[in-house]
Amino acid sequence: MAFRGWRPPPPPLLLLLLWVTGQAAPVAGLGSDAELQIERRFVPDECPRTVRSGDFVRYHYVGTFPDGQKFDSSYSRNRTFDTYIGQGYVIPGMDEGLLGVCIGEKRRIVVPPHLGYGEEGRGNIPGSAVLVFDIHVIDFHNPSDSISITSHYKPPDCSVLSKKGDYLKYHYNASLLDGTLLDSTWNLGKTYNIVLGSGQVVLGMDMGLREMCVGEKRTVIIPPHLGYGEAGVDGEVPGSAVLVFDIELLELVAGLPEGYMFIWNGEVSPNLFEEIDKDGNGEVLLEEFSEYIHAQVASGKGKLAPGFDAELIVKNMFTNQDRNGDGKVTAEEFKLKDQEAKHDEL
Ligand SMILES: [Ca+2]
Ligand SMILES: [Ca+2]
């Protein structure tokens, strides 16, 4: 795990004890006996959850001295400061000052020296400095979070639910928790199409699309460990970002049982090989094979796994039957395969 935060040196024992007892630390200098000051400058109307120790927070900040002189800013680096809270990765004043914030909240946190950089200072922070941080929380999550699903609309008949292997066509808006839009299929004017459970989307999205019926609309919130992780997507998704997907499922084509790429809907013909070998020369070529499979699918007797390249499936099936790889399937090869376990085969 790479953190850009700063881990402070362990405080002297006396100081630590004084923190615990809540007494002002006996550090000399301006404001050294002051307590942490928190001013909540903007609190969103909706705040379903607040930051607790152990949460991972992404926030912007401007750091100034009490005279207004700026010493640091995440905005100037054009990316949020990301850190775990309550774990000692940031100065104690920030560890404490960020507890209880809402997503989207803006706070002013005034940090006395003993909860900041102490008597000694650090870098461009002089000793015994009081620090003023104006922070804006972009998002936070906990590493133990799963996804969260909120369904906004279900059609009257919502009995056929999506499952692994189904082919789905859906629209989505992807945004950050602060409302920044990242991507939208509605804007592109075409649906996103995937086979559920096949690894075509991030895990959180795959989870968020399960047990959904056609016409349903839901919002899925995905923490980064089930999304794009610490790295994000260059130029598109910030690292460690929590993502919000507004989804509408438009179409669902039921998949085949797990592991199958082709199944028969009814009884299999006892003279299968003879039927496939249309010209009756005792050998089945790929063309004969492909033509036969497609005819079965067209007539509803057979079914190919939806969402995949049908020609590729047929070719794989053929290659599987062609034991010696000479491009022809003989009755003997066909019989041998027939006696084995059935997966992706006739
Ligand atoms: Ca033939
Ligand atoms: Ca062969």
mmCIF file of C-alpha atoms and ligand atoms in Angstrom:
data_model
loop_
_atom_site.group_PDB
_atom_site.id
_atom_site.type_symbol
_atom_site.label_atom_id
_atom_site.label_comp_id
_atom_site.label_asym_id
_atom_site.label_seq_id
_atom_site.Cartn_x
_atom_site.Cartn_y
_atom_site.Cartn_z
ATOM 1 C CA MET A 1 0.000 0.000 0.000
ATOM 2 C CA ALA A 2 1.436 3.335 -0.971
ATOM 3 C CA PHE A 3 0.261 6.264 1.061
ATOM 4 C CA ARG A 4 1.097 9.811 0.319
ATOM 5 C CA GLY A 5 0.313 10.709 3.905
ATOM 6 C CA TRP A 6 2.817 11.493 6.544
ATOM 7 C CA ARG A 7 3.342 9.291 9.548
ATOM 8 C CA PRO A 8 4.402 11.393 12.530
ATOM 9 C CA PRO A 9 7.165 10.211 14.818
ATOM 10 C CA PRO A 10 5.854 8.612 18.009
ATOM 11 C CA PRO A 11 5.095 11.357 20.511
ATOM 12 C CA PRO A 12 7.012 11.520 23.756
ATOM 13 C CA LEU A 13 5.286 9.456 26.403
ATOM 14 C CA LEU A 14 4.474 12.456 28.574
ATOM 15 C CA LEU A 15 2.758 14.191 25.673
ATOM 16 C CA LEU A 16 0.816 11.057 24.819
ATOM 17 C CA LEU A 17 -0.412 10.716 28.395
ATOM 18 C CA LEU A 18 -1.486 14.323 28.391
ATOM 19 C CA TRP A 19 -3.460 13.790 25.180
ATOM 20 C CA VAL A 20 -5.170 10.844 26.708
ATOM 21 C CA THR A 21 -6.134 12.747 29.830
ATOM 22 C CA GLY A 22 -7.283 15.644 27.711
ATOM 23 C CA GLN A 23 -4.915 18.128 29.315
ATOM 24 C CA ALA A 24 -3.200 20.763 27.281
ATOM 25 C CA ALA A 25 0.320 19.746 26.375
ATOM 26 C CA PRO A 26 2.990 21.836 27.998
ATOM 27 C CA VAL A 27 4.624 22.974 24.792
ATOM 28 C CA ALA A 28 6.021 26.489 24.769
ATOM 29 C CA GLY A 29 5.016 28.941 22.088
ATOM 30 C CA LEU A 30 2.048 30.677 20.558
ATOM 31 C CA GLY A 31 -1.194 28.752 20.816
ATOM 32 C CA SER A 32 0.542 25.721 22.156
ATOM 33 C CA ASP A 33 -2.052 25.112 24.816
ATOM 34 C CA ALA A 34 -5.005 25.594 22.476
ATOM 35 C CA GLU A 35 -7.397 22.820 21.694
ATOM 36 C CA LEU A 36 -8.307 21.606 18.259
ATOM 37 C CA GLN A 37 -10.960 23.830 16.705
ATOM 38 C CA ILE A 38 -13.463 22.504 14.196
ATOM 39 C CA GLU A 39 -15.809 24.754 12.288
ATOM 40 C CA ARG A 40 -18.308 22.985 10.034
ATOM 41 C CA ARG A 41 -18.649 25.407 7.155
ATOM 42 C CA PHE A 42 -20.826 23.320 4.881
ATOM 43 C CA VAL A 43 -22.749 20.188 5.792
ATOM 44 C CA PRO A 44 -24.774 18.495 3.027
ATOM 45 C CA ASP A 45 -28.489 17.944 3.650
ATOM 46 C CA GLU A 46 -28.016 14.241 3.235
ATOM 47 C CA CYS A 47 -25.322 12.619 5.285
ATOM 48 C CA PRO A 48 -26.071 8.920 5.605
ATOM 49 C CA ARG A 49 -22.695 8.155 7.051
ATOM 50 C CA THR A 50 -19.774 9.966 8.691
ATOM 51 C CA VAL A 51 -16.058 9.218 8.858
ATOM 52 C CA ARG A 52 -14.881 6.872 11.574
ATOM 53 C CA SER A 53 -11.412 5.780 12.567
ATOM 54 C CA GLY A 54 -10.145 3.310 9.959
ATOM 55 C CA ASP A 55 -11.986 4.886 7.031
ATOM 56 C CA PHE A 56 -10.076 5.918 3.935
ATOM 57 C CA VAL A 57 -10.782 9.546 3.076
ATOM 58 C CA ARG A 58 -10.093 11.525 -0.089
ATOM 59 C CA TYR A 59 -10.166 15.257 0.492
ATOM 60 C CA HIS A 60 -8.914 18.546 -0.766
ATOM 61 C CA TYR A 61 -7.326 21.017 1.583
ATOM 62 C CA VAL A 62 -5.731 24.423 1.764
ATOM 63 C CA GLY A 63 -3.292 24.877 4.631
ATOM 64 C CA THR A 64 -2.602 28.383 5.908
ATOM 65 C CA PHE A 65 -1.051 30.020 8.918
ATOM 66 C CA PRO A 66 -3.320 32.151 11.127
ATOM 67 C CA ASP A 67 -2.132 35.269 9.251
ATOM 68 C CA GLY A 68 -3.573 33.837 6.040
ATOM 69 C CA GLN A 69 -0.278 32.865 4.430
ATOM 70 C CA LYS A 70 -0.662 29.611 2.511
ATOM 71 C CA PHE A 71 1.853 26.848 3.152
ATOM 72 C CA ASP A 72 0.297 23.952 1.260
ATOM 73 C CA SER A 73 -2.661 23.011 -0.910
ATOM 74 C CA SER A 74 -3.887 19.820 -2.525
ATOM 75 C CA TYR A 75 -5.546 21.929 -5.234
ATOM 76 C CA SER A 76 -2.162 23.113 -6.444
ATOM 77 C CA ARG A 77 -1.215 19.468 -6.968
ATOM 78 C CA ASN A 78 -4.509 18.937 -8.752
ATOM 79 C CA ARG A 79 -5.390 15.816 -6.849
ATOM 80 C CA THR A 80 -6.969 14.931 -3.552
ATOM 81 C CA PHE A 81 -5.027 13.969 -0.489
ATOM 82 C CA ASP A 82 -5.914 10.352 0.275
ATOM 83 C CA THR A 83 -5.349 8.715 3.620
ATOM 84 C CA TYR A 84 -6.638 6.414 6.310
ATOM 85 C CA ILE A 85 -8.027 8.290 9.294
ATOM 86 C CA GLY A 86 -7.199 7.598 12.923
ATOM 87 C CA GLN A 87 -4.168 5.475 12.094
ATOM 88 C CA GLY A 88 -1.376 8.013 12.508
ATOM 89 C CA TYR A 89 -0.754 8.609 8.813
ATOM 90 C CA VAL A 90 -1.472 12.314 9.223
ATOM 91 C CA ILE A 91 -0.788 14.764 12.046
ATOM 92 C CA PRO A 92 -2.914 14.067 15.147
ATOM 93 C CA GLY A 93 -4.935 17.243 14.592
ATOM 94 C CA MET A 94 -6.086 16.017 11.184
ATOM 95 C CA ASP A 95 -6.639 12.466 12.393
ATOM 96 C CA GLU A 96 -9.014 13.899 14.966
ATOM 97 C CA GLY A 97 -10.330 16.831 12.948
ATOM 98 C CA LEU A 98 -11.617 14.642 10.129
ATOM 99 C CA LEU A 99 -13.624 12.324 12.359
ATOM 100 C CA GLY A 100 -17.350 12.668 11.814
ATOM 101 C CA VAL A 101 -17.210 14.466 8.458
ATOM 102 C CA CYS A 102 -19.867 13.848 5.820
ATOM 103 C CA ILE A 103 -19.179 13.299 2.148
ATOM 104 C CA GLY A 104 -19.150 16.750 0.596
ATOM 105 C CA GLU A 105 -18.639 18.511 3.912
ATOM 106 C CA LYS A 106 -16.360 21.526 4.216
ATOM 107 C CA ARG A 107 -14.588 22.174 7.483
ATOM 108 C CA ARG A 108 -12.072 24.536 8.897
ATOM 109 C CA ILE A 109 -9.754 22.698 11.248
ATOM 110 C CA VAL A 110 -7.410 24.794 13.385
ATOM 111 C CA VAL A 111 -4.577 22.654 14.662
ATOM 112 C CA PRO A 112 -2.495 23.756 17.646
ATOM 113 C CA PRO A 113 1.224 22.927 17.470
ATOM 114 C CA HIS A 114 1.074 19.971 19.840
ATOM 115 C CA LEU A 115 -1.407 18.279 17.453
ATOM 116 C CA GLY A 116 0.537 19.458 14.427
ATOM 117 C CA TYR A 117 4.274 19.672 13.894
ATOM 118 C CA GLY A 118 5.192 20.563 17.469
ATOM 119 C CA GLU A 119 7.944 22.821 18.667
ATOM 120 C CA GLU A 120 10.304 21.736 15.953
ATOM 121 C CA GLY A 121 8.209 22.297 12.856
ATOM 122 C CA ARG A 122 8.862 20.491 9.615
ATOM 123 C CA GLY A 123 9.821 21.650 6.122
ATOM 124 C CA ASN A 124 8.244 25.033 5.567
ATOM 125 C CA ILE A 125 6.280 24.783 8.827
ATOM 126 C CA PRO A 126 8.103 26.732 11.546
ATOM 127 C CA GLY A 127 8.232 25.485 15.127
ATOM 128 C CA SER A 128 5.155 25.944 17.325
ATOM 129 C CA ALA A 129 3.005 26.911 14.337
ATOM 130 C CA VAL A 130 -0.777 26.951 14.498
ATOM 131 C CA LEU A 131 -2.130 25.467 11.269
ATOM 132 C CA VAL A 132 -5.438 26.280 9.622
ATOM 133 C CA PHE A 133 -6.798 23.655 7.244
ATOM 134 C CA ASP A 134 -9.803 24.294 5.042
ATOM 135 C CA ILE A 135 -10.856 20.867 3.904
ATOM 136 C CA HIS A 136 -13.446 19.555 1.469
ATOM 137 C CA VAL A 137 -14.253 15.860 1.674
ATOM 138 C CA ILE A 138 -14.709 14.259 -1.746
ATOM 139 C CA ASP A 139 -15.462 10.733 -0.609
ATOM 140 C CA PHE A 140 -14.542 8.052 1.867
ATOM 141 C CA HIS A 141 -15.001 4.352 2.323
ATOM 142 C CA ASN A 142 -13.934 1.573 4.611
ATOM 143 C CA PRO A 143 -11.870 -1.363 3.322
ATOM 144 C CA SER A 144 -14.565 -3.672 4.718
ATOM 145 C CA ASP A 145 -17.313 -2.021 2.619
ATOM 146 C CA SER A 146 -19.203 -4.009 0.031
ATOM 147 C CA ILE A 147 -21.250 -2.387 -2.702
ATOM 148 C CA SER A 148 -24.538 -0.706 -1.884
ATOM 149 C CA ILE A 149 -27.594 -1.094 -4.108
ATOM 150 C CA THR A 150 -30.605 1.211 -4.067
ATOM 151 C CA SER A 151 -33.418 0.259 -6.414
ATOM 152 C CA HIS A 152 -35.387 3.278 -7.666
ATOM 153 C CA TYR A 153 -37.846 1.598 -9.962
ATOM 154 C CA LYS A 154 -39.064 -1.929 -10.590
ATOM 155 C CA PRO A 155 -41.586 -2.738 -13.308
ATOM 156 C CA PRO A 156 -44.808 -4.507 -12.217
ATOM 157 C CA ASP A 157 -43.450 -7.817 -13.491
ATOM 158 C CA CYS A 158 -39.970 -8.146 -12.070
ATOM 159 C CA SER A 159 -39.805 -11.929 -11.855
ATOM 160 C CA VAL A 160 -37.013 -12.761 -14.303
ATOM 161 C CA LEU A 161 -33.822 -11.736 -12.537
ATOM 162 C CA SER A 162 -30.344 -11.485 -13.992
ATOM 163 C CA LYS A 163 -27.850 -14.194 -13.116
ATOM 164 C CA LYS A 164 -24.388 -15.355 -14.065
ATOM 165 C CA GLY A 165 -24.085 -16.130 -17.765
ATOM 166 C CA ASP A 166 -26.928 -13.840 -18.841
ATOM 167 C CA TYR A 167 -26.317 -11.367 -21.617
ATOM 168 C CA LEU A 168 -27.276 -7.880 -20.444
ATOM 169 C CA LYS A 169 -27.769 -4.603 -22.250
ATOM 170 C CA TYR A 170 -27.891 -1.619 -19.947
ATOM 171 C CA HIS A 171 -27.417 2.097 -19.705
ATOM 172 C CA TYR A 172 -25.383 3.753 -17.002
ATOM 173 C CA ASN A 173 -24.124 7.039 -15.672
ATOM 174 C CA ALA A 174 -20.867 6.750 -13.785
ATOM 175 C CA SER A 175 -19.997 9.542 -11.398
ATOM 176 C CA LEU A 176 -18.026 10.339 -8.276
ATOM 177 C CA LEU A 177 -19.731 10.863 -4.949
ATOM 178 C CA ASP A 178 -19.412 14.625 -5.327
ATOM 179 C CA GLY A 179 -21.509 14.404 -8.498
ATOM 180 C CA THR A 180 -18.705 14.680 -11.062
ATOM 181 C CA LEU A 181 -19.850 12.756 -14.131
ATOM 182 C CA LEU A 182 -17.226 10.358 -15.467
ATOM 183 C CA ASP A 183 -19.011 8.506 -18.208
ATOM 184 C CA SER A 184 -22.496 7.978 -19.571
ATOM 185 C CA THR A 185 -23.849 5.514 -22.098
ATOM 186 C CA TRP A 186 -26.967 7.671 -22.397
ATOM 187 C CA ASN A 187 -24.741 10.422 -23.735
ATOM 188 C CA LEU A 188 -23.089 7.983 -26.124
ATOM 189 C CA GLY A 189 -26.490 6.820 -27.293
ATOM 190 C CA LYS A 190 -25.805 3.106 -27.051
ATOM 191 C CA THR A 191 -26.076 0.518 -24.337
ATOM 192 C CA TYR A 192 -23.218 -1.259 -22.628
ATOM 193 C CA ASN A 193 -23.456 -4.999 -23.241
ATOM 194 C CA ILE A 194 -21.869 -7.721 -21.163
ATOM 195 C CA VAL A 195 -22.138 -11.350 -20.158
ATOM 196 C CA LEU A 196 -22.712 -11.286 -16.415
ATOM 197 C CA GLY A 197 -20.041 -13.076 -14.397
ATOM 198 C CA SER A 198 -17.539 -13.251 -17.227
ATOM 199 C CA GLY A 199 -15.126 -10.623 -15.954
ATOM 200 C CA GLN A 200 -16.082 -7.966 -18.498
ATOM 201 C CA VAL A 201 -16.732 -5.353 -15.803
ATOM 202 C CA VAL A 202 -15.184 -4.607 -12.400
ATOM 203 C CA LEU A 203 -16.302 -6.915 -9.611
ATOM 204 C CA GLY A 204 -18.492 -4.302 -7.906
ATOM 205 C CA MET A 205 -20.386 -3.688 -11.143
ATOM 206 C CA ASP A 206 -20.813 -7.419 -11.719
ATOM 207 C CA MET A 207 -22.274 -7.697 -8.215
ATOM 208 C CA GLY A 208 -24.439 -4.631 -8.749
ATOM 209 C CA LEU A 209 -26.039 -6.033 -11.918
ATOM 210 C CA ARG A 210 -27.172 -9.299 -10.313
ATOM 211 C CA GLU A 211 -30.797 -10.165 -9.592
ATOM 212 C CA MET A 212 -32.019 -7.237 -11.627
ATOM 213 C CA CYS A 213 -35.027 -7.358 -13.949
ATOM 214 C CA VAL A 214 -35.481 -5.658 -17.312
ATOM 215 C CA GLY A 215 -36.744 -2.118 -16.796
ATOM 216 C CA GLU A 216 -35.356 -1.860 -13.276
ATOM 217 C CA LYS A 217 -33.396 1.242 -12.318
ATOM 218 C CA ARG A 218 -30.910 1.232 -9.486
ATOM 219 C CA THR A 219 -27.957 3.076 -8.059
ATOM 220 C CA VAL A 220 -24.894 1.052 -7.192
ATOM 221 C CA ILE A 221 -22.129 2.529 -5.062
ATOM 222 C CA ILE A 222 -18.811 0.764 -5.506
ATOM 223 C CA PRO A 223 -15.834 1.166 -3.152
ATOM 224 C CA PRO A 224 -12.444 1.233 -4.887
ATOM 225 C CA HIS A 225 -11.383 -2.276 -3.831
ATOM 226 C CA LEU A 226 -14.368 -3.566 -5.862
ATOM 227 C CA GLY A 227 -13.844 -0.930 -8.545
ATOM 228 C CA TYR A 228 -10.694 0.499 -10.049
ATOM 229 C CA GLY A 229 -8.536 0.255 -6.942
ATOM 230 C CA GLU A 230 -5.781 2.525 -5.777
ATOM 231 C CA ALA A 231 -4.582 3.080 -9.322
ATOM 232 C CA GLY A 232 -7.873 4.222 -10.831
ATOM 233 C CA VAL A 233 -7.958 4.681 -14.595
ATOM 234 C CA ASP A 234 -5.524 7.183 -15.981
ATOM 235 C CA GLY A 235 -7.295 10.380 -16.924
ATOM 236 C CA GLU A 236 -10.721 8.938 -16.138
ATOM 237 C CA VAL A 237 -11.121 7.530 -12.642
ATOM 238 C CA PRO A 238 -9.123 8.982 -9.737
ATOM 239 C CA GLY A 239 -7.200 6.474 -7.627
ATOM 240 C CA SER A 240 -9.117 5.062 -4.630
ATOM 241 C CA ALA A 241 -12.326 6.717 -5.808
ATOM 242 C CA VAL A 242 -15.763 5.536 -4.722
ATOM 243 C CA LEU A 243 -17.960 5.245 -7.821
ATOM 244 C CA VAL A 244 -21.670 5.792 -8.264
ATOM 245 C CA PHE A 245 -23.400 3.976 -11.111
ATOM 246 C CA ASP A 246 -26.967 4.823 -12.058
ATOM 247 C CA ILE A 247 -28.122 1.827 -14.051
ATOM 248 C CA GLU A 248 -31.135 0.911 -16.150
ATOM 249 C CA LEU A 249 -31.382 -2.645 -17.448
ATOM 250 C CA LEU A 250 -32.862 -2.677 -20.955
ATOM 251 C CA GLU A 251 -32.464 -6.242 -22.149
ATOM 252 C CA LEU A 252 -31.690 -9.649 -20.713
ATOM 253 C CA VAL A 253 -30.962 -12.768 -22.742
ATOM 254 C CA ALA A 254 -30.819 -15.772 -20.452
ATOM 255 C CA GLY A 255 -27.451 -17.510 -20.440
ATOM 256 C CA LEU A 256 -26.749 -21.226 -20.636
ATOM 257 C CA PRO A 257 -25.974 -23.401 -17.625
ATOM 258 C CA GLU A 258 -22.498 -22.681 -16.305
ATOM 259 C CA GLY A 259 -19.737 -24.136 -18.457
ATOM 260 C CA TYR A 260 -21.880 -24.638 -21.560
ATOM 261 C CA MET A 261 -21.547 -22.705 -24.778
ATOM 262 C CA PHE A 262 -24.186 -24.724 -26.662
ATOM 263 C CA ILE A 263 -27.149 -26.757 -25.458
ATOM 264 C CA TRP A 264 -29.958 -28.713 -27.028
ATOM 265 C CA ASN A 265 -33.438 -27.560 -26.161
ATOM 266 C CA GLY A 266 -34.917 -30.997 -26.671
ATOM 267 C CA GLU A 267 -33.879 -34.556 -27.495
ATOM 268 C CA VAL A 268 -30.712 -35.046 -29.501
ATOM 269 C CA SER A 269 -31.099 -36.902 -32.789
ATOM 270 C CA PRO A 270 -29.744 -40.475 -32.610
ATOM 271 C CA ASN A 271 -28.295 -40.045 -36.108
ATOM 272 C CA LEU A 272 -26.504 -36.844 -35.293
ATOM 273 C CA PHE A 273 -23.290 -37.538 -37.187
ATOM 274 C CA GLU A 274 -25.136 -38.552 -40.341
ATOM 275 C CA GLU A 275 -27.253 -35.421 -40.145
ATOM 276 C CA ILE A 276 -24.225 -33.171 -39.804
ATOM 277 C CA ASP A 277 -22.334 -34.963 -42.557
ATOM 278 C CA LYS A 278 -24.609 -33.554 -45.168
ATOM 279 C CA ASP A 279 -22.791 -34.878 -48.228
ATOM 280 C CA GLY A 280 -22.495 -38.307 -46.590
ATOM 281 C CA ASN A 281 -18.762 -38.775 -47.207
ATOM 282 C CA GLY A 282 -18.063 -39.914 -43.626
ATOM 283 C CA GLU A 283 -16.244 -36.733 -42.696
ATOM 284 C CA VAL A 284 -17.548 -33.525 -41.219
ATOM 285 C CA LEU A 285 -15.814 -30.324 -42.253
ATOM 286 C CA LEU A 286 -16.065 -27.064 -40.331
ATOM 287 C CA GLU A 287 -18.435 -25.651 -42.963
ATOM 288 C CA GLU A 288 -20.832 -28.591 -42.579
ATOM 289 C CA PHE A 289 -20.585 -28.414 -38.842
ATOM 290 C CA SER A 290 -21.179 -24.651 -38.679
ATOM 291 C CA GLU A 291 -24.104 -24.810 -41.070
ATOM 292 C CA TYR A 292 -25.719 -27.553 -38.995
ATOM 293 C CA ILE A 293 -25.310 -25.775 -35.637
ATOM 294 C CA HIS A 294 -26.675 -22.520 -36.991
ATOM 295 C CA ALA A 295 -29.647 -24.369 -38.459
ATOM 296 C CA GLN A 296 -30.373 -25.896 -35.039
ATOM 297 C CA VAL A 297 -30.167 -22.480 -33.389
ATOM 298 C CA ALA A 298 -32.369 -20.901 -36.075
ATOM 299 C CA SER A 299 -35.039 -23.589 -35.656
ATOM 300 C CA GLY A 300 -34.958 -23.320 -31.858
ATOM 301 C CA LYS A 301 -33.617 -26.855 -31.342
ATOM 302 C CA GLY A 302 -30.324 -25.634 -29.997
ATOM 303 C CA LYS A 303 -28.997 -22.570 -28.244
ATOM 304 C CA LEU A 304 -25.621 -20.828 -28.211
ATOM 305 C CA ALA A 305 -24.384 -18.890 -25.178
ATOM 306 C CA PRO A 306 -25.518 -15.278 -25.675
ATOM 307 C CA GLY A 307 -23.095 -12.403 -25.827
ATOM 308 C CA PHE A 308 -20.218 -14.316 -27.352
ATOM 309 C CA ASP A 309 -18.935 -14.600 -30.913
ATOM 310 C CA ALA A 310 -21.055 -17.434 -32.326
ATOM 311 C CA GLU A 311 -18.503 -18.347 -35.025
ATOM 312 C CA LEU A 312 -15.804 -18.646 -32.383
ATOM 313 C CA ILE A 313 -17.959 -20.931 -30.256
ATOM 314 C CA VAL A 314 -18.741 -23.148 -33.250
ATOM 315 C CA LYS A 315 -15.089 -23.273 -34.226
ATOM 316 C CA ASN A 316 -14.086 -24.236 -30.675
ATOM 317 C CA MET A 317 -16.726 -26.947 -30.637
ATOM 318 C CA PHE A 318 -15.436 -28.290 -33.939
ATOM 319 C CA THR A 319 -11.789 -28.208 -32.850
ATOM 320 C CA ASN A 320 -12.803 -30.064 -29.724
ATOM 321 C CA GLN A 321 -14.372 -32.836 -31.791
ATOM 322 C CA ASP A 322 -11.497 -32.998 -34.256
ATOM 323 C CA ARG A 323 -9.273 -35.111 -32.007
ATOM 324 C CA ASN A 324 -6.324 -35.471 -34.371
ATOM 325 C CA GLY A 325 -6.561 -31.919 -35.649
ATOM 326 C CA ASP A 326 -6.726 -32.767 -39.346
ATOM 327 C CA GLY A 327 -9.639 -30.419 -39.974
ATOM 328 C CA LYS A 328 -12.136 -33.253 -40.360
ATOM 329 C CA VAL A 329 -14.310 -34.972 -37.799
ATOM 330 C CA THR A 330 -14.847 -38.652 -38.428
ATOM 331 C CA ALA A 331 -17.610 -40.820 -37.023
ATOM 332 C CA GLU A 332 -15.010 -42.420 -34.744
ATOM 333 C CA GLU A 333 -13.822 -39.078 -33.344
ATOM 334 C CA PHE A 334 -17.414 -38.059 -32.864
ATOM 335 C CA LYS A 335 -18.202 -41.228 -30.942
ATOM 336 C CA LEU A 336 -15.161 -40.874 -28.685
ATOM 337 C CA LYS A 337 -16.123 -37.349 -27.663
ATOM 338 C CA ASP A 338 -19.690 -38.468 -27.176
ATOM 339 C CA GLN A 339 -18.637 -40.819 -24.398
ATOM 340 C CA GLU A 340 -16.850 -38.120 -22.426
ATOM 341 C CA ALA A 341 -18.228 -35.506 -20.061
ATOM 342 C CA LYS A 342 -20.383 -32.987 -21.862
ATOM 343 C CA HIS A 343 -19.071 -29.466 -21.846
ATOM 344 C CA ASP A 344 -19.344 -27.251 -24.873
ATOM 345 C CA GLU A 345 -19.958 -30.308 -26.980
ATOM 346 C CA LEU A 346 -22.697 -31.992 -28.837
HETATM 347 CA CA CA B 1 -18.928 -34.447 -45.132
HETATM 348 CA CA CA B 2 -10.065 -35.452 -37.364
#
